[in-house]
CSV table of C-alpha atoms and ligand atoms in Angstrom, one decimal:
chain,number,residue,atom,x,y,z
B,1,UNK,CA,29.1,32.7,-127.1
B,2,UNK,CA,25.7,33.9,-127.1
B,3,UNK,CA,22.8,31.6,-125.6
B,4,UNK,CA,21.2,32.0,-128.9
B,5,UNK,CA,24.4,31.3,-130.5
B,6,UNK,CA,24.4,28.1,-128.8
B,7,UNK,CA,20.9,27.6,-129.1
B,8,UNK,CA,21.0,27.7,-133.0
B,9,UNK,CA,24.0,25.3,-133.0
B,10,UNK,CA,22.6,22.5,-130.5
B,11,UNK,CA,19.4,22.9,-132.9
B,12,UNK,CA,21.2,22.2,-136.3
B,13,UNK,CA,23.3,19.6,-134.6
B,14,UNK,CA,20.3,17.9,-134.4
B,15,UNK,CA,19.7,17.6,-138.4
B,16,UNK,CA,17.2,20.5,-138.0
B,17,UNK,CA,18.3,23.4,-140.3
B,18,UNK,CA,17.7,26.8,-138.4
B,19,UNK,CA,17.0,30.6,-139.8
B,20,UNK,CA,17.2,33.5,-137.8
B,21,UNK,CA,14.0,35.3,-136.5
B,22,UNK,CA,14.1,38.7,-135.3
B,23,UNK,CA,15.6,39.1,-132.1
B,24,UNK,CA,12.7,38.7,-129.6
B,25,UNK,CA,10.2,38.1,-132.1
B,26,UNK,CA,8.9,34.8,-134.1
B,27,UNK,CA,9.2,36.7,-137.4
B,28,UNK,CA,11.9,35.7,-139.8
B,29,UNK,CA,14.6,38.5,-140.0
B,30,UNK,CA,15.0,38.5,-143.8
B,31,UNK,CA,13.3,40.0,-146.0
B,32,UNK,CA,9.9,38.8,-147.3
B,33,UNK,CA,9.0,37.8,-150.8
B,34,UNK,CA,7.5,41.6,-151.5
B,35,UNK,CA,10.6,43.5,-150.0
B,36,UNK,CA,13.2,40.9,-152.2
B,37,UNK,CA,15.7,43.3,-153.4
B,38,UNK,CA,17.1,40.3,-156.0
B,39,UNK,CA,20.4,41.0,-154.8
B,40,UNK,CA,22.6,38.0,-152.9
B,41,UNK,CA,21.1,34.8,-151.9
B,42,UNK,CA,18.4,36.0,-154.0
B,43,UNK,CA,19.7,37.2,-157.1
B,44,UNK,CA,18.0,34.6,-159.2
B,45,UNK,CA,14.4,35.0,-157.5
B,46,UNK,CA,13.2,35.3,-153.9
B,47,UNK,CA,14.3,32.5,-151.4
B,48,UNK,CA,12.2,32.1,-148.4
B,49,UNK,CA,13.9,31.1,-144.7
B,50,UNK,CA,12.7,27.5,-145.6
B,51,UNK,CA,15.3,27.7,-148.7
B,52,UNK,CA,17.8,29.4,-146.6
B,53,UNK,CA,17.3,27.2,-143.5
B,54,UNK,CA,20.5,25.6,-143.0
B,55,UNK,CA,22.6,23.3,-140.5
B,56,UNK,CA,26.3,24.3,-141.4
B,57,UNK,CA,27.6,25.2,-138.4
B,58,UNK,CA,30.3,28.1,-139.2
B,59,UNK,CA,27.3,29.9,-141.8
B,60,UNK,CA,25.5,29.7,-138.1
B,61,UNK,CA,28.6,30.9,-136.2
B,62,UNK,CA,28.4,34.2,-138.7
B,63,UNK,CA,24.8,34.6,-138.8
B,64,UNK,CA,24.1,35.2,-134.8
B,65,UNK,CA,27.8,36.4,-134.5
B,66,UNK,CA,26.8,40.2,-133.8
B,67,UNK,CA,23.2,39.7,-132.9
B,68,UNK,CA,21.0,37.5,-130.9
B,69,UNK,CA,18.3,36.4,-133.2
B,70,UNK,CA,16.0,34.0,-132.3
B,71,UNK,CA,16.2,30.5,-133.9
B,72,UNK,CA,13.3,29.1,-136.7
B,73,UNK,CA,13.3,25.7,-137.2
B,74,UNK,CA,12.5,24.8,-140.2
B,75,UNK,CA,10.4,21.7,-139.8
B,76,UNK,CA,9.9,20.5,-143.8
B,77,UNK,CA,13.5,20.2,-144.5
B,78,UNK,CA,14.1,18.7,-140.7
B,79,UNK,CA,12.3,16.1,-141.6
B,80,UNK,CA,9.5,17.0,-138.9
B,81,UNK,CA,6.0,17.2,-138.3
B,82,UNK,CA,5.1,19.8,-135.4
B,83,UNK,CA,1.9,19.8,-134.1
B,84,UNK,CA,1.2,23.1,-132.7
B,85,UNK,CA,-1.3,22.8,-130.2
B,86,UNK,CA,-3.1,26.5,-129.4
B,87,UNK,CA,-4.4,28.1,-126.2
B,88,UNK,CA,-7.7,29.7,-126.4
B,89,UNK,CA,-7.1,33.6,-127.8
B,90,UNK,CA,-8.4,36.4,-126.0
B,91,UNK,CA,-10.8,36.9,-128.8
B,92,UNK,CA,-12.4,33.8,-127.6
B,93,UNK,CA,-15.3,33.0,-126.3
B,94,UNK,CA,-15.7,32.0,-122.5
B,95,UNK,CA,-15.1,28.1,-122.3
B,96,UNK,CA,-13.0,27.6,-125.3
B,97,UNK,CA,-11.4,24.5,-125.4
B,98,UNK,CA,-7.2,25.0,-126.1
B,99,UNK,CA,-5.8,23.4,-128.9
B,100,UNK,CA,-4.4,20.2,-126.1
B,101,UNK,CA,-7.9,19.5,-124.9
B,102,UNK,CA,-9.1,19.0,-128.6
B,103,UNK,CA,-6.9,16.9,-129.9
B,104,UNK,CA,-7.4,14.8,-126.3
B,105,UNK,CA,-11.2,14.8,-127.0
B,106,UNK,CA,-10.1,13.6,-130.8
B,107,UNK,CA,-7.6,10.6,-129.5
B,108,UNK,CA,-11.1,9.6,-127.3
B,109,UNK,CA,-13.7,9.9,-129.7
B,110,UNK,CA,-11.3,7.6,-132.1
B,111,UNK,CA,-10.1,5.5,-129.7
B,112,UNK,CA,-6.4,6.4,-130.7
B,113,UNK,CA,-3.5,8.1,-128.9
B,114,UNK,CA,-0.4,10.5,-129.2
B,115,UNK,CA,2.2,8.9,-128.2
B,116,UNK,CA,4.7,11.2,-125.8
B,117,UNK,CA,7.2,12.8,-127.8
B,118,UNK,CA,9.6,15.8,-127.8
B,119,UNK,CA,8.1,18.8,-126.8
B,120,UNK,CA,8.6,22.5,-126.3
B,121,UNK,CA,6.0,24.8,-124.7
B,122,UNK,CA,5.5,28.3,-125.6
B,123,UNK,CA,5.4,31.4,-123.9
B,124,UNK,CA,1.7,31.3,-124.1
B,125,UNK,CA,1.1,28.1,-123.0
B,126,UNK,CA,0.7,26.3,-126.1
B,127,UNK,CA,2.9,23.1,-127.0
B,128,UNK,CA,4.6,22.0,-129.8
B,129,UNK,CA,4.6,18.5,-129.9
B,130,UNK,CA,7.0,17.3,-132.5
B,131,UNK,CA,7.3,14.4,-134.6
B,132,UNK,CA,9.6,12.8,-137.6
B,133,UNK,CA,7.4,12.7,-140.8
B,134,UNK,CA,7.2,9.7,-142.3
B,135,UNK,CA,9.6,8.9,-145.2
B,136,UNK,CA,8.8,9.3,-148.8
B,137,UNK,CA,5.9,11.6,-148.2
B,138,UNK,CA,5.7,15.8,-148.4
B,139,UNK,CA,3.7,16.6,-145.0
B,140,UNK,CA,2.9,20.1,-146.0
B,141,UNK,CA,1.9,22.6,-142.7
B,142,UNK,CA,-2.2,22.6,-142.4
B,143,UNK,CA,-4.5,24.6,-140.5
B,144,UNK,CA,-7.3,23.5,-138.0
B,145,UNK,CA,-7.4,20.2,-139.9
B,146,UNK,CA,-7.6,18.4,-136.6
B,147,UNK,CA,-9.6,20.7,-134.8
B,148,UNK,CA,-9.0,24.9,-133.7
B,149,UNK,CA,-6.0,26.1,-132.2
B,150,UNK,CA,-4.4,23.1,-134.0
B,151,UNK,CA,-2.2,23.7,-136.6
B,152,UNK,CA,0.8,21.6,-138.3
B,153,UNK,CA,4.2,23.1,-139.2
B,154,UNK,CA,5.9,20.5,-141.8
B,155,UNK,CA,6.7,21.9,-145.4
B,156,UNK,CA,6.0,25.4,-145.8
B,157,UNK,CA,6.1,26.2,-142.0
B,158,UNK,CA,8.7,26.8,-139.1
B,159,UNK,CA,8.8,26.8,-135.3
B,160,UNK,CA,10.3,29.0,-133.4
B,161,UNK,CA,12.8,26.7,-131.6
B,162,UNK,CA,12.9,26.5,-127.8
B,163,UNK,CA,15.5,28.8,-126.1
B,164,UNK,CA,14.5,31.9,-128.2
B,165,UNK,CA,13.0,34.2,-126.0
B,166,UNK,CA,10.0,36.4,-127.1
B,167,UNK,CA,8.7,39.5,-124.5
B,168,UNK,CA,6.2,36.7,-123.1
B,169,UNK,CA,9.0,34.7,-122.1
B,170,UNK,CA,10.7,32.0,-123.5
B,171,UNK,CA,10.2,27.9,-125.8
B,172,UNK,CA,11.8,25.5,-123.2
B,173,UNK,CA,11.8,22.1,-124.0
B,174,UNK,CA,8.9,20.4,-121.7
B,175,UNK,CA,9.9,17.0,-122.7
B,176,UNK,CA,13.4,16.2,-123.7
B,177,UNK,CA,12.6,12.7,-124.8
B,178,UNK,CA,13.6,11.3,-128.6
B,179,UNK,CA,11.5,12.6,-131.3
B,180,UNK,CA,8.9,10.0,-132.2
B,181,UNK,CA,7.3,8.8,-135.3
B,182,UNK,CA,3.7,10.5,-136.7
B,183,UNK,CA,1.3,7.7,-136.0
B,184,UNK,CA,-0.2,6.4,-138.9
B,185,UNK,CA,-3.8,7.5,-137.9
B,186,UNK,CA,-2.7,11.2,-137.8
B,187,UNK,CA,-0.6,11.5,-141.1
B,188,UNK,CA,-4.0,10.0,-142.7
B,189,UNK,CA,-5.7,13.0,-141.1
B,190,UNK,CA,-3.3,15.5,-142.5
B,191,UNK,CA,-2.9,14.3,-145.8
B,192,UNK,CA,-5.4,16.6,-146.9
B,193,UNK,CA,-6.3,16.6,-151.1
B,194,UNK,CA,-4.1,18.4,-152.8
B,195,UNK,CA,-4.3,22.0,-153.3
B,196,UNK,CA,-6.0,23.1,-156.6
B,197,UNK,CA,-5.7,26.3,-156.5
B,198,UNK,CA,-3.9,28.9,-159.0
B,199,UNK,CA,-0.6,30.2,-157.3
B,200,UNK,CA,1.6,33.1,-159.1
B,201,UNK,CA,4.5,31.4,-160.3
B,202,UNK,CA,8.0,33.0,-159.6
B,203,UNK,CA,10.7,31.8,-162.3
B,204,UNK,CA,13.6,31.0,-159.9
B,205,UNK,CA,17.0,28.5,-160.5
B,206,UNK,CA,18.2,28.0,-157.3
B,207,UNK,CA,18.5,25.0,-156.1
B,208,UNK,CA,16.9,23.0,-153.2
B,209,UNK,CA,18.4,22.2,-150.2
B,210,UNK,CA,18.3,18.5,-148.8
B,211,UNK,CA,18.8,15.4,-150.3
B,212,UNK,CA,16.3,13.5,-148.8
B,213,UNK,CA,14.0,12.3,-151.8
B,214,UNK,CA,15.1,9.3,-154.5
B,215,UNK,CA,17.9,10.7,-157.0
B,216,UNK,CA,15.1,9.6,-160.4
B,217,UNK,CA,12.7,12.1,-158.9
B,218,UNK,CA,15.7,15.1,-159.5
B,219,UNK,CA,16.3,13.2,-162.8
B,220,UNK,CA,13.0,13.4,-163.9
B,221,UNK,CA,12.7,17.3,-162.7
B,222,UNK,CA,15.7,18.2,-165.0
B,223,UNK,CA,14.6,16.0,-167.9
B,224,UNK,CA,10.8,17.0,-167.9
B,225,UNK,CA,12.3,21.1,-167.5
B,226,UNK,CA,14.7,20.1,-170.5
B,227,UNK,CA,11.8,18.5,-172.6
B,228,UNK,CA,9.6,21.4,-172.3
B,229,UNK,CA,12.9,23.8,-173.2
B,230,UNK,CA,13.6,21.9,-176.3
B,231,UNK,CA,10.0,21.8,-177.5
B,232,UNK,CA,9.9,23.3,-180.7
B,233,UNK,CA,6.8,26.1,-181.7
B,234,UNK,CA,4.1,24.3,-181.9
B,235,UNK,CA,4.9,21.6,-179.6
B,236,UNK,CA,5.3,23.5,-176.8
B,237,UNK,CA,2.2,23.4,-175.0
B,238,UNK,CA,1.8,19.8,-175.6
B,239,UNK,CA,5.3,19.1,-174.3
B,240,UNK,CA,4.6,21.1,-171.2
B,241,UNK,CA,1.4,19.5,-170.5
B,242,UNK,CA,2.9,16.2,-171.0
B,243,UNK,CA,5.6,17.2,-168.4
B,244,UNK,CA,3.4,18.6,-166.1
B,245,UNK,CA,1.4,15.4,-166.2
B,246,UNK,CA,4.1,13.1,-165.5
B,247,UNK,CA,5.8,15.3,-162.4
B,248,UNK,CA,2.6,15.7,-161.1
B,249,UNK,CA,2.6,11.8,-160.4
B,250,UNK,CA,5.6,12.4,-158.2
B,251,UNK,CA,4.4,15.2,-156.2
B,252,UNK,CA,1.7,12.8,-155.2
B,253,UNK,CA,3.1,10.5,-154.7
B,254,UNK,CA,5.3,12.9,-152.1
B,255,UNK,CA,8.7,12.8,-154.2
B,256,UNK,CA,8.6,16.1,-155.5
B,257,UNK,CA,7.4,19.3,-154.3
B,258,UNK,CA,4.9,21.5,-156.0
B,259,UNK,CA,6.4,24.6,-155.6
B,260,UNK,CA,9.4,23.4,-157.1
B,261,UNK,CA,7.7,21.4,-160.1
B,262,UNK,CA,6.2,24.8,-160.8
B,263,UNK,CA,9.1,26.6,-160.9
B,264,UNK,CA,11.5,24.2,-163.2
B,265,UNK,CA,8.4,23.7,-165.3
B,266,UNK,CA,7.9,27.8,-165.5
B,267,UNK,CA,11.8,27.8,-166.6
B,268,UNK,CA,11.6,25.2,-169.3
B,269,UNK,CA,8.7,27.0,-170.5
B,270,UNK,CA,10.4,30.6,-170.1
B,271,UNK,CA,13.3,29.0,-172.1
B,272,UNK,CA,10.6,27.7,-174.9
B,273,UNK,CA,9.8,31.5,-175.5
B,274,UNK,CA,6.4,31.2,-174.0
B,275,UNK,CA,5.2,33.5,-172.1
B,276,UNK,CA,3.5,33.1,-168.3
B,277,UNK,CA,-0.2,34.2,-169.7
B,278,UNK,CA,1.0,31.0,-172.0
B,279,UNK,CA,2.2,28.5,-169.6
B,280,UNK,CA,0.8,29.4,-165.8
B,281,UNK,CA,-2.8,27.8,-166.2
B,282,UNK,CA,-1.2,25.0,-168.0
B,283,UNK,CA,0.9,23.9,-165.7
B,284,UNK,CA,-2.1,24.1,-162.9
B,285,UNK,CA,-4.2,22.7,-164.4
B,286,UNK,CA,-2.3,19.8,-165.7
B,287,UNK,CA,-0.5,19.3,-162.7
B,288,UNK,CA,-4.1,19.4,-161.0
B,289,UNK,CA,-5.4,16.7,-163.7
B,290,UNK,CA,-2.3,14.5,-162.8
B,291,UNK,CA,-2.3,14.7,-158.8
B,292,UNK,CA,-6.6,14.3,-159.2
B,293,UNK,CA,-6.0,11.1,-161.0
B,294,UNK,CA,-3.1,9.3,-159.1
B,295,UNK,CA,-3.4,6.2,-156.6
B,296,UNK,CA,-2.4,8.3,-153.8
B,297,UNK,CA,-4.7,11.1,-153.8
B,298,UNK,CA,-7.3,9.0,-154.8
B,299,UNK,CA,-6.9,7.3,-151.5
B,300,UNK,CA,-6.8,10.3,-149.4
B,301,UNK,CA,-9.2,12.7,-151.3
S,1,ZN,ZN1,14.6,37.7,-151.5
């Protein structure tokens, strides 16, 4: 059996579903959204790694069965928060501060701490310090929010896990202690405001991996993608703002996901007979209007 092999197993065995990178490299080795040929897993739409991720241990035996990928992690559906703390990059100026002396400056100018946790550091020196998200709420991955060179790989984002191997050497686990809880005071950090931003939405059935989130959260997805279906002409738009609206309380609120609001709401309204000049801004926008005006983003807008 390969290291990697074993590497991807003792990873999924874990709870962490895994996706294989290209061998020696931190890049997933499937194709990306613009190269989809709709054929396979894809054959209804595009699936990214995240989709794909999985921690079934004989679809793992056959994926790294002939080659030695390297192993992604994907941290959303593992139930993780990663923080990835950053050396300085070459491009740097003199005297930049790495991600690790940041985020030590944050914990004194606060007066809080990061508790020791699991941790794997990188080829280049950097450390992934990992945590278990906190239940009931989508951590999506963010970007400098704490400071540079510190970025967060939750939904949306992967790690490469330790024991794949790039040309700078390899991710060893630094700290083989159990994964602890994100401390309050940093998930209030990283729950930035929502995203309000137009996104291109890609019609897609398959379904989502996981199981984590309360069963009336799928059963409103399925009703509100039904309601907007069975609108007749001239009720359509109204029924799919009125969907919109009311999902976009549960992404908020972290039960449901954005992406995947968008895309059963893009179906209902595909099955409707609108088209997406129709139905794309109104589902932004009224999913915008509905996460804007919810307790929970209120509080950490
Ligand atoms: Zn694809």
């Amino acid at each position: 059996m390969s290291d990697l092999l074993t590497t991807a197993l003792s990873i999924a065995a874990r709870g962490w579903p895994v996706f294989p990178l290209r061998t020696g490299s931190k890049v997933p080795a499937l194709h990306g959204e613009t190269r989809c040929p709709r054929t396979g897993a894809c054959t209804d739409g595009h699936t990214k790694p995240e989709q794909r991720a999985t921690t079934d241990l004989d679809r793992i035996r056959t994926a790294w069965a002939t080659t030695a990928y390297n192993v992604g992690l994907a941290t959303g559906p593992a139930g993780l928060v990663v923080i990835d703390l950053d050396p300085p990059k070459q491009s740097d100026p003199p005297g930049t501060q790495s991600g690790a002396q940041i985020l030590e400056a944050l914990c004194q100018a606060t007066g809080e701490q990061v508790p020791p946790t699991f941790t794997v550091t990188t080829p280049s020196g950097g450390r992934h310090l990992y945590f278990t998200a906190p239940a009931g709420v989508t951590m999506r991955s963010t970007q400098d929010i704490l400071g540079r060179h510190i970025d967060t790989r939750a939904w949306g984002g992967y790690v490469v896990a330790p024991g794949s191997v790039t040309p700078a050497g390899a991710y060893r686990v630094t700290d083989d202690r159990p994964v602890a809880p994100l401390p309050n005071w940093l998930q209030a950090k990283l729950a930035a405001p929502p995203r309000i931003i137009a996104r291109p939405l890609v019609a897609r059935s398959a379904p989502r991996s996981g199981g984590r989130r309360a069963a009336y959260a799928d059963a409103a997805l399925r009703n509100e993608e039904r309601n907007v279906a069975d609108a007749p002409e001239g009720h359509r738009n109204k029924a799919l703002v009125r969907a919109a609206r009311a999902l976009g309380r549960l992404i908020a609120l972290g039960d449901l996901d954005r992406d995947e609001v968008e895309q059963a709401l893009s179906r209902g309204a595909e099955a409707a007979g609108l088209k997406p000049y129709e139905y794309r801004s109104a589902i932004t926008s009224a999913l915008n209007w509905s996460i804007r005006n919810n307790p929970v983003s209120r509080r950490t807008a």
